Every structure is written in structure tokens, then in C-alpha cells.
PDB file of C-alpha atoms in Angstrom:
ATOM      1  CA  MET A   1       0.000   0.000   0.000  1.00  0.00           C
ATOM      2  CA  ALA A   2       1.358   3.412  -0.986  1.00  0.00           C
ATOM      3  CA  VAL A   3       2.368   5.708   1.844  1.00  0.00           C
ATOM      4  CA  THR A   4       0.589   9.048   1.838  1.00  0.00           C
ATOM      5  CA  ALA A   5       2.518  12.300   2.005  1.00  0.00           C
ATOM      6  CA  ALA A   6       0.948  13.079   5.390  1.00  0.00           C
ATOM      7  CA  ALA A   7       2.092   9.739   6.794  1.00  0.00           C
ATOM      8  CA  ARG A   8       5.607  10.291   5.450  1.00  0.00           C
ATOM      9  CA  ILE A   9       5.784  13.750   7.043  1.00  0.00           C
ATOM     10  CA  ALA A  10       4.567  12.317  10.340  1.00  0.00           C
ATOM     11  CA  THR A  11       7.277   9.649  10.202  1.00  0.00           C
ATOM     12  CA  ILE A  12       9.954  12.276   9.557  1.00  0.00           C
ATOM     13  CA  GLU A  13       8.793  14.456  12.441  1.00  0.00           C
ATOM     14  CA  GLU A  14       8.608  11.466  14.785  1.00  0.00           C
ATOM     15  CA  HIS A  15      12.205  10.468  14.057  1.00  0.00           C
ATOM     16  CA  LEU A  16      13.843  13.927  14.128  1.00  0.00           C
ATOM     17  CA  PRO A  17      15.343  13.194  17.582  1.00  0.00           C
ATOM     18  CA  LEU A  18      17.159  10.283  15.936  1.00  0.00           C
ATOM     19  CA  VAL A  19      19.112  12.798  13.832  1.00  0.00           C
ATOM     20  CA  ARG A  20      20.424  14.610  16.909  1.00  0.00           C
ATOM     21  CA  HIS A  21      21.290  11.305  18.539  1.00  0.00           C
ATOM     22  CA  ILE A  22      23.382  10.183  15.561  1.00  0.00           C
ATOM     23  CA  VAL A  23      25.033  13.604  15.230  1.00  0.00           C
ATOM     24  CA  PHE A  24      26.089  13.296  18.874  1.00  0.00           C
ATOM     25  CA  GLN A  25      27.532   9.840  18.159  1.00  0.00           C
ATOM     26  CA  VAL A  26      29.549  10.713  15.065  1.00  0.00           C
ATOM     27  CA  ALA A  27      30.592  14.256  16.050  1.00  0.00           C
ATOM     28  CA  VAL A  28      33.088  12.958  18.610  1.00  0.00           C
ATOM     29  CA  HIS A  29      35.204  11.675  15.708  1.00  0.00           C
ATOM     30  CA  PHE A  30      35.400  15.078  14.002  1.00  0.00           C
ATOM     31  CA  PRO A  31      37.489  18.173  14.868  1.00  0.00           C
ATOM     32  CA  ARG A  32      35.900  21.020  16.844  1.00  0.00           C
ATOM     33  CA  HIS A  33      35.659  23.267  13.792  1.00  0.00           C
ATOM     34  CA  VAL A  34      33.125  20.971  12.114  1.00  0.00           C
ATOM     35  CA  ASP A  35      29.763  22.705  12.483  1.00  0.00           C
ATOM     36  CA  ARG A  36      27.345  20.432  14.372  1.00  0.00           C
ATOM     37  CA  GLU A  37      24.359  22.288  12.937  1.00  0.00           C
ATOM     38  CA  GLU A  38      25.599  21.504   9.429  1.00  0.00           C
ATOM     39  CA  LEU A  39      25.821  17.854  10.427  1.00  0.00           C
ATOM     40  CA  ALA A  40      22.259  18.003  11.741  1.00  0.00           C
ATOM     41  CA  ARG A  41      21.020  19.535   8.481  1.00  0.00           C
ATOM     42  CA  ALA A  42      22.747  16.831   6.453  1.00  0.00           C
ATOM     43  CA  GLY A  43      21.314  14.168   8.760  1.00  0.00           C
ATOM     44  CA  THR A  44      17.806  15.593   8.382  1.00  0.00           C
ATOM     45  CA  LEU A  45      18.103  15.328   4.601  1.00  0.00           C
ATOM     46  CA  GLY A  46      19.166  11.718   5.106  1.00  0.00           C
ATOM     47  CA  LEU A  47      16.067  11.141   7.217  1.00  0.00           C
ATOM     48  CA  VAL A  48      13.847  12.616   4.500  1.00  0.00           C
ATOM     49  CA  GLU A  49      15.470  10.371   1.909  1.00  0.00           C
ATOM     50  CA  ALA A  50      14.976   7.368   4.189  1.00  0.00           C
ATOM     51  CA  ALA A  51      11.271   8.169   4.541  1.00  0.00           C
ATOM     52  CA  GLN A  52      10.939   8.356   0.765  1.00  0.00           C
ATOM     53  CA  ARG A  53      12.819   5.112   0.071  1.00  0.00           C
ATOM     54  CA  PHE A  54      11.619   2.968   2.975  1.00  0.00           C
ATOM     55  CA  ASP A  55       9.910  -0.284   2.014  1.00  0.00           C
ATOM     56  CA  GLU A  56       8.283  -1.983   4.986  1.00  0.00           C
ATOM     57  CA  THR A  57       7.838  -5.245   3.035  1.00  0.00           C
ATOM     58  CA  ARG A  58      11.565  -5.921   3.417  1.00  0.00           C
ATOM     59  CA  GLY A  59      11.115  -6.492   7.131  1.00  0.00           C
ATOM     60  CA  VAL A  60      13.686  -3.908   8.253  1.00  0.00           C
ATOM     61  CA  PRO A  61      12.507  -1.557  11.036  1.00  0.00           C
ATOM     62  CA  PHE A  62      12.332   2.036   9.848  1.00  0.00           C
ATOM     63  CA  GLN A  63      14.527   3.317  12.674  1.00  0.00           C
ATOM     64  CA  ARG A  64      17.395   1.003  11.697  1.00  0.00           C
ATOM     65  CA  PHE A  65      16.984   1.840   8.002  1.00  0.00           C
ATOM     66  CA  ALA A  66      16.831   5.584   8.724  1.00  0.00           C
ATOM     67  CA  ALA A  67      19.850   5.465  11.028  1.00  0.00           C
ATOM     68  CA  GLN A  68      22.007   4.103   8.212  1.00  0.00           C
ATOM     69  CA  ARG A  69      20.785   6.777   5.811  1.00  0.00           C
ATOM     70  CA  ILE A  70      21.288   9.564   8.339  1.00  0.00           C
ATOM     71  CA  ARG A  71      24.810   8.436   9.220  1.00  0.00           C
ATOM     72  CA  GLY A  72      25.701   8.076   5.538  1.00  0.00           C
ATOM     73  CA  ALA A  73      24.362  11.548   4.705  1.00  0.00           C
ATOM     74  CA  ILE A  74      26.397  13.090   7.532  1.00  0.00           C
ATOM     75  CA  LEU A  75      29.607  11.369   6.433  1.00  0.00           C
ATOM     76  CA  ASP A  76      29.027  12.359   2.812  1.00  0.00           C
ATOM     77  CA  ALA A  77      28.560  15.999   3.841  1.00  0.00           C
ATOM     78  CA  VAL A  78      31.769  15.987   5.867  1.00  0.00           C
ATOM     79  CA  ARG A  79      33.762  14.401   3.023  1.00  0.00           C
ATOM     80  CA  ALA A  80      32.371  16.907   0.520  1.00  0.00           C
ATOM     81  CA  ALA A  81      33.408  19.834   2.725  1.00  0.00           C
ATOM     82  CA  ASP A  82      36.865  18.457   3.505  1.00  0.00           C
ATOM     83  CA  TRP A  83      39.465  19.113   0.791  1.00  0.00           C
ATOM     84  CA  ALA A  84      42.345  17.516   2.709  1.00  0.00           C
ATOM     85  CA  PRO A  85      43.475  14.045   1.477  1.00  0.00           C
ATOM     86  CA  ARG A  86      42.302  11.020   3.435  1.00  0.00           C
ATOM     87  CA  SER A  87      45.909  10.031   4.189  1.00  0.00           C
ATOM     88  CA  LEU A  88      46.399  13.322   6.045  1.00  0.00           C
ATOM     89  CA  ARG A  89      43.264  12.748   8.093  1.00  0.00           C
ATOM     90  CA  THR A  90      44.521   9.244   8.944  1.00  0.00           C
ATOM     91  CA  SER A  91      47.837  10.696  10.074  1.00  0.00           C
ATOM     92  CA  ALA A  92      46.032  13.338  12.136  1.00  0.00           C
ATOM     93  CA  ARG A  93      43.993  10.680  13.929  1.00  0.00           C
ATOM     94  CA  ALA A  94      47.151   8.661  14.591  1.00  0.00           C
ATOM     95  CA  LEU A  95      48.818  11.765  16.043  1.00  0.00           C
ATOM     96  CA  ASP A  96      45.849  12.477  18.304  1.00  0.00           C
ATOM     97  CA  THR A  97      45.692   8.863  19.479  1.00  0.00           C
ATOM     98  CA  THR A  98      49.418   8.759  20.219  1.00  0.00           C
ATOM     99  CA  THR A  99      49.410  12.106  22.032  1.00  0.00           C
ATOM    100  CA  ASN A 100      46.432  11.133  24.194  1.00  0.00           C
ATOM    101  CA  ARG A 101      47.968   7.737  25.035  1.00  0.00           C
ATOM    102  CA  LEU A 102      51.290   9.253  26.046  1.00  0.00           C
ATOM    103  CA  ALA A 103      49.561  11.933  28.130  1.00  0.00           C
ATOM    104  CA  SER A 104      47.634   9.213  29.968  1.00  0.00           C
ATOM    105  CA  GLU A 105      50.766   7.142  30.556  1.00  0.00           C
ATOM    106  CA  LEU A 106      53.045  10.030  31.573  1.00  0.00           C
ATOM    107  CA  GLY A 107      50.508  12.068  33.496  1.00  0.00           C
ATOM    108  CA  ARG A 108      51.525  15.185  31.543  1.00  0.00           C
ATOM    109  CA  ALA A 109      51.627  16.523  28.007  1.00  0.00           C
ATOM    110  CA  PRO A 110      54.276  14.613  26.029  1.00  0.00           C
ATOM    111  CA  SER A 111      57.187  16.427  24.417  1.00  0.00           C
ATOM    112  CA  THR A 112      57.715  16.600  20.672  1.00  0.00           C
ATOM    113  CA  ASP A 113      60.585  14.119  20.903  1.00  0.00           C
ATOM    114  CA  GLU A 114      58.445  11.664  22.860  1.00  0.00           C
ATOM    115  CA  VAL A 115      55.592  11.837  20.353  1.00  0.00           C
ATOM    116  CA  ALA A 116      57.977  11.518  17.409  1.00  0.00           C
ATOM    117  CA  ASP A 117      59.669   8.489  18.999  1.00  0.00           C
ATOM    118  CA  ALA A 118      56.288   6.819  19.666  1.00  0.00           C
ATOM    119  CA  MET A 119      55.273   7.349  16.039  1.00  0.00           C
ATOM    120  CA  ALA A 120      58.626   6.092  14.730  1.00  0.00           C
ATOM    121  CA  THR A 121      59.433   9.379  13.060  1.00  0.00           C
ATOM    122  CA  THR A 122      61.717  12.368  13.612  1.00  0.00           C
ATOM    123  CA  PRO A 123      60.813  15.654  15.323  1.00  0.00           C
ATOM    124  CA  GLU A 124      61.336  17.445  11.987  1.00  0.00           C
ATOM    125  CA  GLN A 125      58.926  15.126  10.176  1.00  0.00           C
ATOM    126  CA  LEU A 126      56.419  15.458  13.024  1.00  0.00           C
ATOM    127  CA  ALA A 127      56.604  19.263  12.786  1.00  0.00           C
ATOM    128  CA  ARG A 128      55.911  19.098   9.047  1.00  0.00           C
ATOM    129  CA  LEU A 129      52.930  16.802   9.691  1.00  0.00           C
ATOM    130  CA  GLN A 130      51.521  19.183  12.301  1.00  0.00           C
ATOM    131  CA  SER A 131      51.948  22.096   9.896  1.00  0.00           C
ATOM    132  CA  ARG A 132      50.038  20.238   7.167  1.00  0.00           C
ATOM    133  CA  ILE A 133      47.268  19.380   9.616  1.00  0.00           C
ATOM    134  CA  HIS A 134      46.943  23.001  10.759  1.00  0.00           C
ATOM    135  CA  ARG A 135      46.772  24.255   7.165  1.00  0.00           C
ATOM    136  CA  SER A 136      44.034  21.744   6.375  1.00  0.00           C
ATOM    137  CA  VAL A 137      41.665  23.114   8.998  1.00  0.00           C
ATOM    138  CA  VAL A 138      38.861  25.145   7.414  1.00  0.00           C
ATOM    139  CA  LEU A 139      36.882  27.212   9.887  1.00  0.00           C
ATOM    140  CA  ALA A 140      33.427  28.653   9.418  1.00  0.00           C
ATOM    141  CA  LEU A 141      33.432  32.452   9.476  1.00  0.00           C
ATOM    142  CA  ASP A 142      31.127  32.481  12.492  1.00  0.00           C
ATOM    143  CA  HIS A 143      33.451  30.154  14.424  1.00  0.00           C
ATOM    144  CA  GLU A 144      34.373  31.749  17.762  1.00  0.00           C
ATOM    145  CA  THR A 145      38.104  32.109  18.342  1.00  0.00           C
ATOM    146  CA  ASP A 146      39.761  31.111  21.575  1.00  0.00           C
ATOM    147  CA  GLY A 147      39.752  33.877  24.161  1.00  0.00           C
ATOM    148  CA  ASP A 148      37.543  35.779  26.547  1.00  0.00           C
ATOM    149  CA  ASP A 149      36.016  38.203  24.040  1.00  0.00           C
ATOM    150  CA  ASP A 150      33.787  35.752  22.071  1.00  0.00           C
ATOM    151  CA  VAL A 151      35.112  37.198  18.813  1.00  0.00           C
ATOM    152  CA  SER A 152      34.141  35.319  15.649  1.00  0.00           C
ATOM    153  CA  LEU A 153      36.603  34.552  12.883  1.00  0.00           C
ATOM    154  CA  ARG A 154      34.634  36.867  10.568  1.00  0.00           C
ATOM    155  CA  GLU A 155      35.164  39.786  12.985  1.00  0.00           C
ATOM    156  CA  LEU A 156      38.822  38.896  13.407  1.00  0.00           C
ATOM    157  CA  ILE A 157      39.722  38.887   9.710  1.00  0.00           C
ATOM    158  CA  THR A 158      37.440  41.711   8.591  1.00  0.00           C
ATOM    159  CA  ASP A 159      39.356  44.852   7.663  1.00  0.00           C
ATOM    160  CA  ALA A 160      37.210  47.617   9.099  1.00  0.00           C
ATOM    161  CA  THR A 161      39.326  50.241   7.330  1.00  0.00           C
ATOM    162  CA  THR A 162      38.447  48.933   3.861  1.00  0.00           C
ATOM    163  CA  PRO A 163      34.739  49.184   2.967  1.00  0.00           C
ATOM    164  CA  GLU A 164      33.031  46.617   0.767  1.00  0.00           C
ATOM    165  CA  PRO A 165      32.452  47.621  -2.895  1.00  0.00           C
ATOM    166  CA  ALA A 166      28.693  47.705  -2.278  1.00  0.00           C
ATOM    167  CA  GLU A 167      29.207  50.095   0.627  1.00  0.00           C
ATOM    168  CA  VAL A 168      31.355  52.362  -1.552  1.00  0.00           C
ATOM    169  CA  LEU A 169      28.634  52.516  -4.229  1.00  0.00           C
ATOM    170  CA  GLU A 170      25.923  53.151  -1.639  1.00  0.00           C
ATOM    171  CA  THR A 171      27.940  56.003  -0.139  1.00  0.00           C
ATOM    172  CA  ARG A 172      28.577  57.526  -3.565  1.00  0.00           C
ATOM    173  CA  GLU A 173      24.899  57.290  -4.430  1.00  0.00           C
ATOM    174  CA  LEU A 174      23.855  58.906  -1.161  1.00  0.00           C
ATOM    175  CA  ARG A 175      26.342  61.751  -1.644  1.00  0.00           C
ATOM    176  CA  GLY A 176      25.113  62.201  -5.207  1.00  0.00           C
ATOM    177  CA  TYR A 177      21.523  62.479  -3.990  1.00  0.00           C
ATOM    178  CA  LEU A 178      22.628  64.939  -1.315  1.00  0.00           C
ATOM    179  CA  ARG A 179      24.439  67.167  -3.837  1.00  0.00           C
ATOM    180  CA  ASP A 180      21.419  67.169  -6.146  1.00  0.00           C
ATOM    181  CA  ALA A 181      18.992  67.760  -3.282  1.00  0.00           C
ATOM    182  CA  ILE A 182      20.919  70.781  -1.995  1.00  0.00           C
ATOM    183  CA  ALA A 183      21.025  72.207  -5.525  1.00  0.00           C
ATOM    184  CA  LEU A 184      17.223  71.851  -5.781  1.00  0.00           C
ATOM    185  CA  LEU A 185      16.502  73.729  -2.538  1.00  0.00           C
ATOM    186  CA  PRO A 186      15.040  77.229  -2.722  1.00  0.00           C
ATOM    187  CA  ALA A 187      17.773  79.880  -2.707  1.00  0.00           C
ATOM    188  CA  ARG A 188      17.493  80.937   0.938  1.00  0.00           C
ATOM    189  CA  HIS A 189      17.286  77.357   2.223  1.00  0.00           C
ATOM    190  CA  ARG A 190      20.284  76.422   0.087  1.00  0.00           C
ATOM    191  CA  LEU A 191      22.343  79.347   1.425  1.00  0.00           C
ATOM    192  CA  VAL A 192      21.543  78.384   5.008  1.00  0.00           C
ATOM    193  CA  VAL A 193      22.461  74.723   4.491  1.00  0.00           C
ATOM    194  CA  ILE A 194      25.732  75.523   2.711  1.00  0.00           C
ATOM    195  CA  GLY A 195      26.636  78.296   5.117  1.00  0.00           C
ATOM    196  CA  TYR A 196      25.792  76.446   8.328  1.00  0.00           C
ATOM    197  CA  PHE A 197      26.823  72.843   7.532  1.00  0.00           C
ATOM    198  CA  LEU A 198      29.545  73.240   4.905  1.00  0.00           C
ATOM    199  CA  GLU A 199      31.125  76.634   5.612  1.00  0.00           C
ATOM    200  CA  GLY A 200      30.722  76.585   9.393  1.00  0.00           C
ATOM    201  CA  ARG A 201      28.968  79.946   9.673  1.00  0.00           C
ATOM    202  CA  THR A 202      26.949  80.814  12.771  1.00  0.00           C
ATOM    203  CA  SER A 203      23.255  81.583  12.818  1.00  0.00           C
ATOM    204  CA  ALA A 204      24.084  85.207  13.646  1.00  0.00           C
ATOM    205  CA  GLU A 205      26.327  85.524  10.568  1.00  0.00           C
ATOM    206  CA  LEU A 206      23.695  83.994   8.307  1.00  0.00           C
ATOM    207  CA  ALA A 207      20.981  86.206   9.820  1.00  0.00           C
ATOM    208  CA  CYS A 208      23.100  89.287   9.040  1.00  0.00           C
ATOM    209  CA  LEU A 209      23.803  88.022   5.516  1.00  0.00           C
ATOM    210  CA  LEU A 210      20.133  87.426   4.712  1.00  0.00           C
ATOM    211  CA  GLY A 211      18.755  90.329   6.713  1.00  0.00           C
ATOM    212  CA  VAL A 212      16.526  88.161   8.934  1.00  0.00           C
ATOM    213  CA  THR A 213      16.423  87.142  12.592  1.00  0.00           C
ATOM    214  CA  GLU A 214      18.345  84.193  14.016  1.00  0.00           C
ATOM    215  CA  SER A 215      15.055  82.439  14.780  1.00  0.00           C
ATOM    216  CA  ARG A 216      14.198  82.695  11.073  1.00  0.00           C
ATOM    217  CA  ILE A 217      17.562  81.133  10.219  1.00  0.00           C
ATOM    218  CA  SER A 218      16.757  78.266  12.596  1.00  0.00           C
ATOM    219  CA  GLN A 219      13.374  77.836  10.900  1.00  0.00           C
ATOM    220  CA  LEU A 220      14.928  77.842   7.417  1.00  0.00           C
ATOM    221  CA  ARG A 221      17.524  75.311   8.518  1.00  0.00           C
ATOM    222  CA  SER A 222      14.888  72.964   9.947  1.00  0.00           C
ATOM    223  CA  GLU A 223      12.734  73.241   6.830  1.00  0.00           C
ATOM    224  CA  ALA A 224      15.727  72.559   4.585  1.00  0.00           C
ATOM    225  CA  VAL A 225      16.869  69.533   6.586  1.00  0.00           C
ATOM    226  CA  GLU A 226      13.364  68.028   6.554  1.00  0.00           C
ATOM    227  CA  THR A 227      13.068  68.617   2.799  1.00  0.00           C
ATOM    228  CA  LEU A 228      16.433  66.954   2.190  1.00  0.00           C
ATOM    229  CA  ARG A 229      15.598  64.034   4.461  1.00  0.00           C
ATOM    230  CA  ALA A 230      12.194  63.360   2.908  1.00  0.00           C
ATOM    231  CA  GLY A 231      13.431  63.817  -0.652  1.00  0.00           C
ATOM    232  CA  ILE A 232      16.361  61.437  -0.272  1.00  0.00           C
ATOM    233  CA  ALA A 233      14.307  58.896   1.706  1.00  0.00           C
ATOM    234  CA  ALA A 234      11.814  58.827  -1.159  1.00  0.00           C
ATOM    235  CA  GLN A 235      14.588  57.638  -3.490  1.00  0.00           C
ATOM    236  CA  TYR A 236      15.030  54.553  -1.298  1.00  0.00           C
ATOM    237  CA  GLY A 237      11.390  53.537  -1.264  1.00  0.00           C
ATOM    238  CA  ALA A 238       9.906  55.756   1.445  1.00  0.00           C
ATOM    239  CA  GLU A 239       6.567  57.199   0.368  1.00  0.00           C
ATOM    240  CA  ALA A 240       6.363  60.954   0.017  1.00  0.00           C
ATOM    241  CA  ALA A 241       3.664  62.712   2.010  1.00  0.00           C
ATOM    242  CA  THR A 242       0.272  62.579   0.269  1.00  0.00           C
ATOM    243  CA  ASP A 243      -1.850  64.482   2.808  1.00  0.00           C
ATOM    244  CA  GLY A 244      -2.942  66.998   0.172  1.00  0.00           C
ATOM    245  CA  SER A 245      -1.403  69.943   2.008  1.00  0.00           C
ATOM    246  CA  ALA A 246       0.754  72.503   0.259  1.00  0.00           C
ATOM    247  CA  ALA A 247       3.812  71.238   2.167  1.00  0.00           C
ATOM    248  CA  GLY A 248       3.013  67.667   1.174  1.00  0.00           C
ATOM    249  CA  ARG A 249       2.701  68.610  -2.486  1.00  0.00           C
ATOM    250  CA  ARG A 250       6.011  70.484  -2.307  1.00  0.00           C
ATOM    251  CA  ARG A 251       7.765  67.449  -0.822  1.00  0.00           C
ATOM    252  CA  SER A 252       6.301  65.179  -3.473  1.00  0.00           C
ATOM    253  CA  THR A 253       7.380  67.554  -6.261  1.00  0.00           C
ATOM    254  CA  PHE A 254      10.851  67.858  -4.728  1.00  0.00           C
ATOM    255  CA  ALA A 255      11.272  64.050  -4.541  1.00  0.00           C
ATOM    256  CA  ALA A 256      10.231  63.671  -8.184  1.00  0.00           C
ATOM    257  CA  ALA A 257      12.646  66.385  -9.294  1.00  0.00           C
ATOM    258  CA  LEU A 258      15.461  64.759  -7.314  1.00  0.00           C
ATOM    259  CA  ALA A 259      14.828  61.397  -8.973  1.00  0.00           C
ATOM    260  CA  ASP A 260      15.217  62.965 -12.422  1.00  0.00           C
ATOM    261  CA  ARG A 261      18.065  65.318 -11.584  1.00  0.00           C
ATOM    262  CA  THR A 262      21.068  63.103 -12.451  1.00  0.00           C
ATOM    263  CA  PRO A 263      21.457  59.773 -14.324  1.00  0.00           C
ATOM    264  CA  TRP A 264      22.363  57.002 -11.888  1.00  0.00           C
ATOM    265  CA  ARG A 265      25.705  56.328 -13.585  1.00  0.00           C
ATOM    266  CA  ASP A 266      26.800  59.917 -12.958  1.00  0.00           C
ATOM    267  CA  ARG A 267      25.463  59.780  -9.412  1.00  0.00           C
ATOM    268  CA  VAL A 268      27.629  56.790  -8.379  1.00  0.00           C
ATOM    269  CA  ALA A 269      30.670  57.906 -10.354  1.00  0.00           C
ATOM    270  CA  GLY A 270      31.868  59.745  -7.269  1.00  0.00           C
TER     271      GLY A 270
END
């Protein structure tokens, strides 16, 4: 009798704890850098495959059949992600076994000479083996490095002084919008923005220049900043005000003019 999709899903959900159990069993044989969550995902795919291929007429219990599929899927995933040759992994396991045995026998960490002697090799050859093993370790970028700061490998290797290309383009685009937006401001608003933010003039100086009070300069500055903010935000998907007021219509017209002011290639050219 054919198994329904609902029954297959129920079987998968019932046996999900089996995946974690097998991951716990096999993970002890892998280095610490191997992501256990990746193993669990691979094992879950193995469980799904087992549910699809299971044939109860063969007399094999599903749990035993699924366990084989899950373990096989986990091992396949680890082999696919590991570019080091199998011989190197065999040597690494032999080194770990020898080091642990000597530590148990001696009651302390063995020296390089002691490990080399136990493995019937020279200290120089042992050092080369250890170097090859260290170079073969591939860490996930979110792997936490040893230490008290819980710093991930991604944070450790990221050069904060060098922005990503996408960040450079975004910054250029934003500056291009800002240049265009300032140019589109009414004359008095533009003079206040340039004078106050770019030339460092005081409100008193600008008030004297324009023949108005300092409070009027403050009002012009606030109006200009809000116009710039709303106009630029509209270019990134924010909706312009549509309340029907005169101010709302002005903001909408300003945003439309800003969008058409400069071709995008010129805007990101820097």
C-alpha cells in the first residue's frame, strides 16, 4: 500500500530526535571546527530520503533503516566539505591517538621528541605533519576564536578600514543624492544649508547676511533639513507625504525632481 505524504511527514517528524542522537555519536570523531548544525542539516536530509525510500515489506525496522541513511548523509557531507586528502586525516587521527595515550601514561603533556619516537618518526617530520594538519583546517566564518572576548573569525579577519564595494557605491549614491537635493533647494534654504553645515557659519552671521532674525535662520535650517531628508528617503522607497497639504505637495514635487536630476551612472561615479 502506498504511503501518503501526510504519513511520510509524520514519520519524519517522529524520528527527528534520531538525527540529533546520531550527530552526537559521530561528532566525537570530528574536529571542533566541524559545524554540528551543518551535520544536523545533512542528517535531516538523510532522514527525509529514508522516509521516501523505505519499504516496509523488506522487514527492516524504519529506525534502523533511517539510522544508516542519516549516518551516511552526515559522512558524505563531511567528506564533501573536507578538501584535505584522506591520508592526512589518517595521520592526524594517529597523532591524536598517540598524544592522548602518552599523556595518559606520563601524566603530563608529552614532548615533541616523545611523540615523534612513539610514532617512529623524527621531530622534523612530526613538525611538518603538524603544519600540514593546521593548514588543512577550514573554519566557518562564524566560528568563535579562543579567548575571553567571544570574537568570531569573521570579525577577526574583517578589515574595518576597507569598505566593501557595495558600501562604496551606496555612499557615492547617497552623496550624489545629497548634492542634487541641496542644488534643488530654494535659494534661501540652500544658502543656510551651505553656510551652516559646509562653511561653518553661525546663525548670527547667516541672519546678518540674509537680513533676517536668528530664529528665522533656525526655521529655514529645519525646513531645509526636513526637505532633504524626505526627498532622499523617497529615493530609497519611502513614500512621500500625500496628505494633500501645500507642504506635502512640495515634498512630493521635490522628490520627483530629485529622482530625475542626475542619471544614476553619474550619481555613483563619485
